[in-house]
Tab-separated table of C-alpha atoms and ligand atoms in Angstrom:
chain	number	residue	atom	x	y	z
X	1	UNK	CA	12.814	-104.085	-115.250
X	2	UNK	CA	11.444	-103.469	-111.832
X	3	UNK	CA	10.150	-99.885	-110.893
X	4	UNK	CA	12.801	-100.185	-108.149
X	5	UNK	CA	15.221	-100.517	-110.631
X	6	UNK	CA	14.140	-97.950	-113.075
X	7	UNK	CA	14.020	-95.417	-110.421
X	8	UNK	CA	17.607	-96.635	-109.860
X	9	UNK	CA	18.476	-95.835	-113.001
X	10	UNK	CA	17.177	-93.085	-113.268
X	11	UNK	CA	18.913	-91.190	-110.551
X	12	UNK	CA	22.098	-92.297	-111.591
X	13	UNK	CA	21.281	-90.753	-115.120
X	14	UNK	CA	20.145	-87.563	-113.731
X	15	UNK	CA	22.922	-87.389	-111.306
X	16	UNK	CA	25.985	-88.385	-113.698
X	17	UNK	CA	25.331	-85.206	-115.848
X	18	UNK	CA	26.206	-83.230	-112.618
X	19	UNK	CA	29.849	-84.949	-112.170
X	20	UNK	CA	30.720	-83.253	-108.380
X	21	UNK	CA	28.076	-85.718	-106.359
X	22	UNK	CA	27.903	-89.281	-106.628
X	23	UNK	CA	25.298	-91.363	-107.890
X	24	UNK	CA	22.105	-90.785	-105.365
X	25	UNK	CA	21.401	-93.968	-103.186
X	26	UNK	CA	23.416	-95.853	-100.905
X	27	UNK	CA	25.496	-93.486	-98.381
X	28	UNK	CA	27.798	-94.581	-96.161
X	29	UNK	CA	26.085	-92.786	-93.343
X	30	UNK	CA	22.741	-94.242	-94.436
X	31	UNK	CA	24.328	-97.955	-94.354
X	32	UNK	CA	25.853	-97.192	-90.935
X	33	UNK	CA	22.811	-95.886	-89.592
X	34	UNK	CA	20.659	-99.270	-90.471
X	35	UNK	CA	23.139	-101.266	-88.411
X	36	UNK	CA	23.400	-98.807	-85.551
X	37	UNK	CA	27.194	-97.409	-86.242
X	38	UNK	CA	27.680	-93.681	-86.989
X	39	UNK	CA	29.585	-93.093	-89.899
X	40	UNK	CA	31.449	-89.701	-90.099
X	41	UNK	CA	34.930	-88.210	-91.895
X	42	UNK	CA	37.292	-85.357	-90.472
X	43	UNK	CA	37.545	-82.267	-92.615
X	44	UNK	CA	38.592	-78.762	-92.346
X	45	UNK	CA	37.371	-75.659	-92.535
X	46	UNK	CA	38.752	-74.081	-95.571
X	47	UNK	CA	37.427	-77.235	-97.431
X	48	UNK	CA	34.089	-77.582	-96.324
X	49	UNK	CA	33.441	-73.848	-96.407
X	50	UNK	CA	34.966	-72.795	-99.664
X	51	UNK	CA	34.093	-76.031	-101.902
X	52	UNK	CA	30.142	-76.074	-102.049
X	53	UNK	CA	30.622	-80.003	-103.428
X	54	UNK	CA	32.597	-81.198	-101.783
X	55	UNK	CA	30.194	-79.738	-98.962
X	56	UNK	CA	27.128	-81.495	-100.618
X	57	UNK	CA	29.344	-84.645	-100.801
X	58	UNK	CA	29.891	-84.532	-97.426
X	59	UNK	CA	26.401	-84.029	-96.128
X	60	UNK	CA	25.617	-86.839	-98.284
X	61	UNK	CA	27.783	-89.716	-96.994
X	62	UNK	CA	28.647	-88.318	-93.049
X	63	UNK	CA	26.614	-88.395	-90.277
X	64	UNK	CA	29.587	-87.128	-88.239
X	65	UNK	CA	32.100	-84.309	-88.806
X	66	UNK	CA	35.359	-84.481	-87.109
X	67	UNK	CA	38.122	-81.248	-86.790
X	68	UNK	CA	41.134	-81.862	-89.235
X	69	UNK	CA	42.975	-79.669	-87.388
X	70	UNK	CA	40.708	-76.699	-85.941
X	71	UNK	CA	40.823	-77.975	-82.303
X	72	UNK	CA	44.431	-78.261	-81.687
X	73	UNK	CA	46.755	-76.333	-79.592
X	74	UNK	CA	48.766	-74.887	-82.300
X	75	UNK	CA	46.014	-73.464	-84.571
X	76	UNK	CA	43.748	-72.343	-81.084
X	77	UNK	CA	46.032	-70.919	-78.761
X	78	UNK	CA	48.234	-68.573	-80.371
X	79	UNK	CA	49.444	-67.438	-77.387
X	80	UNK	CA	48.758	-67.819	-73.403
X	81	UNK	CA	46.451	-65.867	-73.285
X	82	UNK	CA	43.986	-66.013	-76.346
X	83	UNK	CA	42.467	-68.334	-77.990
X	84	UNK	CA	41.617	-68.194	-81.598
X	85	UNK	CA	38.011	-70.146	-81.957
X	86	UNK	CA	37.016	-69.116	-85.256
X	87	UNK	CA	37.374	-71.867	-87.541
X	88	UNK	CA	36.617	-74.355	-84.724
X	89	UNK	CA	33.477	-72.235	-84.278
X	90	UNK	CA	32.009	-72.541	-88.059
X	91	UNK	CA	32.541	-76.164	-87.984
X	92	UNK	CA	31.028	-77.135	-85.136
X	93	UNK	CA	27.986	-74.771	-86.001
X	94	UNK	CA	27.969	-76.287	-89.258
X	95	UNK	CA	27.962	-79.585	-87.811
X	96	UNK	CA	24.815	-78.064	-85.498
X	97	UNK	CA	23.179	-77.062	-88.521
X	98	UNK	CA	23.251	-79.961	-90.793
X	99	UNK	CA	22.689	-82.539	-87.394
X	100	UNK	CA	25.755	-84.026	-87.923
X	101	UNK	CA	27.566	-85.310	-84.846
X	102	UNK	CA	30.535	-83.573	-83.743
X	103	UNK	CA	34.040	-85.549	-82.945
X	104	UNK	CA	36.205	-83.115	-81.170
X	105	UNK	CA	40.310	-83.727	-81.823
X	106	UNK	CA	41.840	-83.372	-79.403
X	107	UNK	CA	42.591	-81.422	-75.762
X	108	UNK	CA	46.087	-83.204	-74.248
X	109	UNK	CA	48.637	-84.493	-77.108
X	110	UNK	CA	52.792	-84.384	-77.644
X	111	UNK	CA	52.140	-82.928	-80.862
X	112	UNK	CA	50.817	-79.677	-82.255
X	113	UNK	CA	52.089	-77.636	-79.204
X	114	UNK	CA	52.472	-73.872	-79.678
X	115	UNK	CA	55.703	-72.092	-79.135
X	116	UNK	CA	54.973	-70.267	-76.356
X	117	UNK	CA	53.734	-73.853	-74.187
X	118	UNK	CA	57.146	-75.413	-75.146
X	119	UNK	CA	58.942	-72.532	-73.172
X	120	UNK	CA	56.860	-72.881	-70.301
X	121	UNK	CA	59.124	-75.131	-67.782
X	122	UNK	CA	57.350	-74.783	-63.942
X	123	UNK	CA	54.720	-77.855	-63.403
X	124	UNK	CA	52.004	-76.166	-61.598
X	125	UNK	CA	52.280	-73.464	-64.569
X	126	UNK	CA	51.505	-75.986	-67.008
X	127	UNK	CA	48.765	-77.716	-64.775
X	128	UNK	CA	46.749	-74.761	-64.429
X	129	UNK	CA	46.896	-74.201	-68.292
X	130	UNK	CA	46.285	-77.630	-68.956
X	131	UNK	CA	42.982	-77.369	-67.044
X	132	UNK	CA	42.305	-73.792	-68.372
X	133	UNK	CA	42.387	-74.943	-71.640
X	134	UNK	CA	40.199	-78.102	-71.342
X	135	UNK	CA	37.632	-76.165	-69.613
X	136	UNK	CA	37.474	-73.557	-71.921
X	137	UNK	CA	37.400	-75.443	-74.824
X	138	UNK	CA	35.344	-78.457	-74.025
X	139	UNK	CA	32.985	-75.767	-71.727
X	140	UNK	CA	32.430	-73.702	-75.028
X	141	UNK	CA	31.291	-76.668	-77.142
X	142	UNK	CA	29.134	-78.037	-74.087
X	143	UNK	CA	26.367	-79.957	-75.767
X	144	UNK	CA	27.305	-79.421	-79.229
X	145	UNK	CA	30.009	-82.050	-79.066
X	146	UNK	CA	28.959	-85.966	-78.914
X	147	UNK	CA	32.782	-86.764	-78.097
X	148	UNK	CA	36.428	-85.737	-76.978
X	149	UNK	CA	39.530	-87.197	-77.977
X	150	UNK	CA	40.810	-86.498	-74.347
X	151	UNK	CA	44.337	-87.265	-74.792
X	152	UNK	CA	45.691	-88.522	-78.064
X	153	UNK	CA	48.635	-90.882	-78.329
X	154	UNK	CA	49.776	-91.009	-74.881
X	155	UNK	CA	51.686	-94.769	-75.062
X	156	UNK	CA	55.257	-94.641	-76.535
X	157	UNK	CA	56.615	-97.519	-75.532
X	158	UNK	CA	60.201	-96.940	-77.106
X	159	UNK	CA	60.461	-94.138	-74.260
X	160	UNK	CA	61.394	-97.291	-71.865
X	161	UNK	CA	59.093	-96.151	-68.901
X	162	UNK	CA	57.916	-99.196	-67.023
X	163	UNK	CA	54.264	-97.828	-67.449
X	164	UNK	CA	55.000	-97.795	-71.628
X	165	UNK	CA	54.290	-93.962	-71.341
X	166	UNK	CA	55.312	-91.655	-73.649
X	167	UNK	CA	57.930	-88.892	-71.895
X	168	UNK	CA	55.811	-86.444	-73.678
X	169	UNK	CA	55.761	-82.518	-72.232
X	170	UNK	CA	52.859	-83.072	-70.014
X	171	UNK	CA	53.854	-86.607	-68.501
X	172	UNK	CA	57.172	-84.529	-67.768
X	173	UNK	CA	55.822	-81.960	-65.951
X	174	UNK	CA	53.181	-83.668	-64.255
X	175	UNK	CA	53.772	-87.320	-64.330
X	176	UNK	CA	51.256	-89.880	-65.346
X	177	UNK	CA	48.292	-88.243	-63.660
X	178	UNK	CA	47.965	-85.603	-66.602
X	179	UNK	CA	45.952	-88.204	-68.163
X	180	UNK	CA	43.504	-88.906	-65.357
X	181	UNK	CA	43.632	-85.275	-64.647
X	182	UNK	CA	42.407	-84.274	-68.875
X	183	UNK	CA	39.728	-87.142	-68.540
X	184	UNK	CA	37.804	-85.429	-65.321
X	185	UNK	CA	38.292	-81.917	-66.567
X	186	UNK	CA	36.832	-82.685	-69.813
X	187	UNK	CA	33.905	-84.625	-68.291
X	188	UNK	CA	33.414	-81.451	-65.648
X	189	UNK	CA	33.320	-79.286	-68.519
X	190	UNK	CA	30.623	-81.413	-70.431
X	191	UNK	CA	29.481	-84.226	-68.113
X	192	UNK	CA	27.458	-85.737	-71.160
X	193	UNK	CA	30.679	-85.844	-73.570
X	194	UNK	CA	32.054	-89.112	-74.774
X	195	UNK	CA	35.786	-89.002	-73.567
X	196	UNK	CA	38.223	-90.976	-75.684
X	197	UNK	CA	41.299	-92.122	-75.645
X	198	UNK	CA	42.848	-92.123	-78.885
X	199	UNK	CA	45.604	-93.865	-79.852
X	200	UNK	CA	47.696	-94.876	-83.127
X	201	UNK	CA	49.724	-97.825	-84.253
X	202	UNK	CA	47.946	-100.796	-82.332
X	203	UNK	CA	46.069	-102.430	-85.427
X	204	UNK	CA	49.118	-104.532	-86.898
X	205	UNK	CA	51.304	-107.760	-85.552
X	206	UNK	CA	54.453	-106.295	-84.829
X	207	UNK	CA	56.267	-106.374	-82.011
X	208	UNK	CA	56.273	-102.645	-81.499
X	209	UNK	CA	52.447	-102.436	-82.035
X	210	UNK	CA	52.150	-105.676	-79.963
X	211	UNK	CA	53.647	-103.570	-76.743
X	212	UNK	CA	51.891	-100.081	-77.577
X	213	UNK	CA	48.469	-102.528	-77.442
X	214	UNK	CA	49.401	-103.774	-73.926
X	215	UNK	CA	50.411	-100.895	-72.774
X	216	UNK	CA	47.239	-99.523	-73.805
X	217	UNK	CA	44.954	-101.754	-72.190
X	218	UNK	CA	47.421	-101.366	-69.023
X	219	UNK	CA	46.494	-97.769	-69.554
X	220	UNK	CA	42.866	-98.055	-69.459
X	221	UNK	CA	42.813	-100.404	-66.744
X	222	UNK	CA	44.647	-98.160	-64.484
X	223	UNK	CA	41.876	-95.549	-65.597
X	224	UNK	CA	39.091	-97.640	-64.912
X	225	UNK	CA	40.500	-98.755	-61.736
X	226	UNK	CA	40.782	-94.826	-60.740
X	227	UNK	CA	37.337	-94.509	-61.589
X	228	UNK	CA	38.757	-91.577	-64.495
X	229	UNK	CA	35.743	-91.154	-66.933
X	230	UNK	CA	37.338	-92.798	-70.008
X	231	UNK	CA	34.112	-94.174	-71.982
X	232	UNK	CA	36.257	-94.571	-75.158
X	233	UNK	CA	39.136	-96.139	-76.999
X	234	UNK	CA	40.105	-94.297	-80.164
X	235	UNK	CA	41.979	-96.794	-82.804
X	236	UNK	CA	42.921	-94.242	-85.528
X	237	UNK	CA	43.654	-96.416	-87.688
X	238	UNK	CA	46.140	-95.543	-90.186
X	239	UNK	CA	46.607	-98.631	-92.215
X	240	UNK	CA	49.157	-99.549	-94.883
X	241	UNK	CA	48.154	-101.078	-98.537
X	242	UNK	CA	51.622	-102.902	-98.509
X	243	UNK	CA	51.285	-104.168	-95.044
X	244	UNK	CA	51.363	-108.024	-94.666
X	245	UNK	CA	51.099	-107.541	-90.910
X	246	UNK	CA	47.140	-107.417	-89.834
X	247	UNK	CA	46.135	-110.862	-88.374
X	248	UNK	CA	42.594	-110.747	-87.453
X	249	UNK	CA	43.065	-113.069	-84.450
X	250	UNK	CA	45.618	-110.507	-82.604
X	251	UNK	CA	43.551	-107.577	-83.855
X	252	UNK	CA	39.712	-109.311	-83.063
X	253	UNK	CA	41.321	-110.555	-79.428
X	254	UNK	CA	42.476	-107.017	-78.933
X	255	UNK	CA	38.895	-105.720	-79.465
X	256	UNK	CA	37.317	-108.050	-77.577
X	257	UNK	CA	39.730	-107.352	-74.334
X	258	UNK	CA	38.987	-103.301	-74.468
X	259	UNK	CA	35.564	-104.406	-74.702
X	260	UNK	CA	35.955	-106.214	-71.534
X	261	UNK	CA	37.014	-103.421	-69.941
X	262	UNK	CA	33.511	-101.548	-69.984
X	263	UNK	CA	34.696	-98.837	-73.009
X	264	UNK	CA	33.460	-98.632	-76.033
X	265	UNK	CA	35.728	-98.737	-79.234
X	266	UNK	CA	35.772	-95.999	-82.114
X	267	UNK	CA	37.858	-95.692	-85.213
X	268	UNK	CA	38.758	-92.217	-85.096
X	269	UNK	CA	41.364	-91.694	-88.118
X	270	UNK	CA	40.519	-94.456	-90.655
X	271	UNK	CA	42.592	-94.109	-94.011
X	272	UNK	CA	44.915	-96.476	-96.162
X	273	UNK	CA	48.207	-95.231	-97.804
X	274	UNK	CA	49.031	-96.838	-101.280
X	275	UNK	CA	52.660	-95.157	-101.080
X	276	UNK	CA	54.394	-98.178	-100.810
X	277	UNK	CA	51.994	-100.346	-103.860
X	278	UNK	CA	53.281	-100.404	-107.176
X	279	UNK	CA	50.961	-101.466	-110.452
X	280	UNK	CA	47.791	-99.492	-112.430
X	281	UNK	CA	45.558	-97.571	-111.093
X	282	UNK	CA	43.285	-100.133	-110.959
X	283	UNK	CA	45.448	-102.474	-109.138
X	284	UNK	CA	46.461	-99.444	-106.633
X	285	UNK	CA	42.982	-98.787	-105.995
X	286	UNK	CA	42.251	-102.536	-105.451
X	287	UNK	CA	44.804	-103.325	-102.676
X	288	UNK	CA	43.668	-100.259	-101.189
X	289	UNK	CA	39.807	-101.841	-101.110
X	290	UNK	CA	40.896	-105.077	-100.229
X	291	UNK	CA	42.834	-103.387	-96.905
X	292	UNK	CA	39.633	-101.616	-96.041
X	293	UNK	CA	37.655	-105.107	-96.501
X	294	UNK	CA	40.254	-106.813	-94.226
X	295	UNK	CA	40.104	-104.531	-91.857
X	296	UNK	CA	36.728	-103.414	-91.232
X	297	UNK	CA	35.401	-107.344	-91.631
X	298	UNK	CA	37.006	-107.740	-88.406
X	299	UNK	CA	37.298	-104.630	-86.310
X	300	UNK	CA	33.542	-104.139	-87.069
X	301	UNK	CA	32.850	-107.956	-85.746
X	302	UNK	CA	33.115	-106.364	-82.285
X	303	UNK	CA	29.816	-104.469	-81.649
X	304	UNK	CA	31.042	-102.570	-78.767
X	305	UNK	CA	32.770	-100.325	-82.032
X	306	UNK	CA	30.004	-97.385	-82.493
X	307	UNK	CA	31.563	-95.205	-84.572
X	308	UNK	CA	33.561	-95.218	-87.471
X	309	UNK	CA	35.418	-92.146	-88.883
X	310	UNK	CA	37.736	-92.021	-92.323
X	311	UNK	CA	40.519	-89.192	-92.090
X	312	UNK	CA	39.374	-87.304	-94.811
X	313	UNK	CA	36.455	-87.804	-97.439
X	314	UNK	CA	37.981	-87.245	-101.153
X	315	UNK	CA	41.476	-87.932	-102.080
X	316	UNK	CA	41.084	-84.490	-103.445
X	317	UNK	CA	41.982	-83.900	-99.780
X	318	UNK	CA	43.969	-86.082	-98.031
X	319	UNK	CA	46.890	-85.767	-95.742
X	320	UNK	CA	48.963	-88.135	-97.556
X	321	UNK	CA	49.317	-85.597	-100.332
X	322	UNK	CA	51.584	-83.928	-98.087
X	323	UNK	CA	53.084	-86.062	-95.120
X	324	UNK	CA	53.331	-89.314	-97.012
X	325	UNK	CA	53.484	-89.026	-100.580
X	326	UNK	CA	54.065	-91.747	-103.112
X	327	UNK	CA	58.142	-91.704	-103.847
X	328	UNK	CA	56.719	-91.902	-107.734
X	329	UNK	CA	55.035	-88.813	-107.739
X	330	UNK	CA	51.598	-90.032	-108.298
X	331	UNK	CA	48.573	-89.011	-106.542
X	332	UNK	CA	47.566	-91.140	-103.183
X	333	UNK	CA	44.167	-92.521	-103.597
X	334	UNK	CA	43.399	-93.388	-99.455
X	335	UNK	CA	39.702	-92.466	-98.988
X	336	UNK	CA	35.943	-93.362	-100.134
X	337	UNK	CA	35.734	-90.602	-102.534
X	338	UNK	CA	37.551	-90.066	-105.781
X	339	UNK	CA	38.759	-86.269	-106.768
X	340	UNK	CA	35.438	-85.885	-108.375
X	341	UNK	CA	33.474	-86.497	-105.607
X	342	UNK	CA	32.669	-90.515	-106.984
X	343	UNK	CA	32.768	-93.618	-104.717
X	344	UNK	CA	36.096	-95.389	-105.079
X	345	UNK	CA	36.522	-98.999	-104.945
X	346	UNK	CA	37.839	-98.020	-101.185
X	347	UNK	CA	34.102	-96.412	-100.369
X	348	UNK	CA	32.317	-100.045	-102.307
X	349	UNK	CA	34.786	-101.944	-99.609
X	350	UNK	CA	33.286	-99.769	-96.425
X	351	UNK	CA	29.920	-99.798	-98.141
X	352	UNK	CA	30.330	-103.791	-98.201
X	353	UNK	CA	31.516	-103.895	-94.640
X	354	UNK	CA	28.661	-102.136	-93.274
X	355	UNK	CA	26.354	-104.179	-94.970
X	356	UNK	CA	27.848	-107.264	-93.302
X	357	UNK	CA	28.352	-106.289	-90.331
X	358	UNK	CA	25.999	-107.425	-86.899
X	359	UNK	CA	23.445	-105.159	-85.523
X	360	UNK	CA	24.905	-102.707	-82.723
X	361	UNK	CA	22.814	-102.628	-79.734
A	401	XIL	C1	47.228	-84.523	-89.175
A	401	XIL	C2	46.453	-83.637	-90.144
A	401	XIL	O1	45.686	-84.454	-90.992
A	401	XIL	C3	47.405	-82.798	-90.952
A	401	XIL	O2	46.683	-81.853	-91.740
A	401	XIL	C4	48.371	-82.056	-90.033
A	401	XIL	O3	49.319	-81.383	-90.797
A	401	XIL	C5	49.071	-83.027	-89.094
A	401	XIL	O4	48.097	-83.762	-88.385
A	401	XIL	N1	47.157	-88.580	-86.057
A	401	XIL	C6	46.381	-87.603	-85.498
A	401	XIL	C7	45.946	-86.452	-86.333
A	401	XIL	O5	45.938	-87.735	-84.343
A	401	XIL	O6	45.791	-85.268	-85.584
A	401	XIL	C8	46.887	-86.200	-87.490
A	401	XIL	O7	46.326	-85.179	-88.321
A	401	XIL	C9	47.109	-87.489	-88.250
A	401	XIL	C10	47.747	-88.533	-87.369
């Protein structure tokens, strides 16, 4: 046996007596990194500050830390006139402290609006917060933040505007220019920022994600056209375990045609549901794996994608738990770590993909 090897071994001994961090070795971060991606996972704060492993399993695999739910309206503006930074503070000062990279979700969205903003009704009201708010928030976090999800989920579509804009609160009030108007307030706030648009549901062949994807790229080219700092698309990224839907041709030409518009591509929200697989454990776990292999093979073929974020770390805390649980009770296994901290046959699949895929510049 090699002293490589041995060493190897060794570290997994020493490391499987403590049974809250995985094996030392490979990360994902550290995989990313040697190709050029960053690799990074949204959590929250009660998580990452009350659960010390799940902390150190964190800090080992994630170069990137991305706000579960810290940065939206509804936990940060409790009313009009405060703001409530507290839990957005200790992450992104955690995120300073450990050098990880800070994702920041996300300044103009349908969703996650207080109270008090749905009852405001006159337009220039609603301007002047919009633009209070992004230059507060994104002003406070100046420097500390490597990118904004500027507006999140802005296509709809099914809302049967010729522009395939959603008929969300802010496009009511203020038409489609809320979006241009987000992207320069956010880059006046924190000119080095990367601004993203983030958007959901554009990864599979179906002929409602088929007309969300056009409209996005009609989007950004009316963006770029403005001369609107977008630098970024988002694809969150929510995939299915069941779905039979992702062709790589449609998704890779899809890629390749934001590329061509001068952004750069992230995956902001990466996670696979199993709610809809039926079988073992094992076999759960493997058609999870395989959907991260399918995926990733292709989406990270592009090298104009820099970034690659999982919505969540551990299935000890996932989203799913809650919003999509599996109709037979048992637990959803979406993400690279297990509830004990251990790679999953989901994390081996990302691990693989990094490993495979090209150099980014
Ligand atoms: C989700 C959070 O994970 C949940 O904790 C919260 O209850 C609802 O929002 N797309 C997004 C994210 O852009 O903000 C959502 O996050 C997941 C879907």
């Amino acid at each position: 046996m090699s002293k490589l090897l041995a060493a190897g071994a060794f570290a997994v001994l020493r490391f499987s007596s403590h049974p809250a961090l995985a094996a030392e070795g490979e990360t994902l971060k550290g995989l990313a990194s040697a190709k050029g991606l960053l690799y990074g996972a949204a959590a929250n704060y009660s998580n990452l500050r009350n659960d010390v492993q799940f902390r150190a399993a964190f800090l080992q695999q994630c170069g990137l830390l991305t706000a579960e739910n810290e940065l939206k309206w509804a936990v940060l503006r409790p009313s009009r006139s405060t703001f409530n930074f507290t839990p957005a503070d200790w992450l992104v000062d955690f995120a300073q402290q450990h050098k990880l990279a800070f994702h920041g979700h996300t300044l103009a969205w349908h969703h996650s609006i207080p109270g008090w903003l749905q009852d405001v009704q006159d337009p220039a009201a609603l301007r002047t917060i919009l633009v209070d708010h992004i230059t507060t928030v994104v002003g406070r976090y100046a420097g500390k933040v490597r990118s904004w999800d500027a507006v999140n989920e802005a296509v709809q579509p099914e809302d049967g505007r010729p522009d395939m804009l959603r008929n969300s609160l802010w496009l009511k009030a203020l038409g489609p220019d809320y979006i241009d108007l987000a992207f320069r307030t956010a880059a006046a706030a924190d000119p080095h920022a990367l601004l993203v648009y983030n958007e959901h549901q554009i990864e599979y062949d179906t002929p409602d994600q088929a007309k969300r994807r056009a409209g996005v790229l009609r989007l950004l080219q009316r963006l770029k056209n403005n001369g609107v700092p977008v630098h970024a698309l988002g694809v969150q990224s929510h995939l299915r375990a069941a779905s039979n839907s992702f062709r790589p041709a449609v998704f890779r030409r899809f890629l390749s045609e934001v590329a061509g518009l001068g952004v750069r591509i992230l995956i902001t929200e990466m996670d696979v549901t199993d709610r809809d697989v039926q079988g073992s454990a094992a076999q759960i776990d493997s058609a999870v794996a395989n959907t991260y292999r399918d995926y990733l093979s292709i989406a990270l073929q592009e090298t104009a994608l820099t970034t690659v974020i999982t919505w969540g770390l551990s299935n000890l805390y996932t989203w799913l738990k809650t919003e999509s649980p599996r109709p037979d009770g048992a637990q959803s296994r979406p993400l690279p770590l297990d509830n004990n901290l251990q790679p999953t046959a989901a994390w081996k699949s990302i691990a693989g993909a990094f490993r495979q895929m090209p150099n980014r510049s």
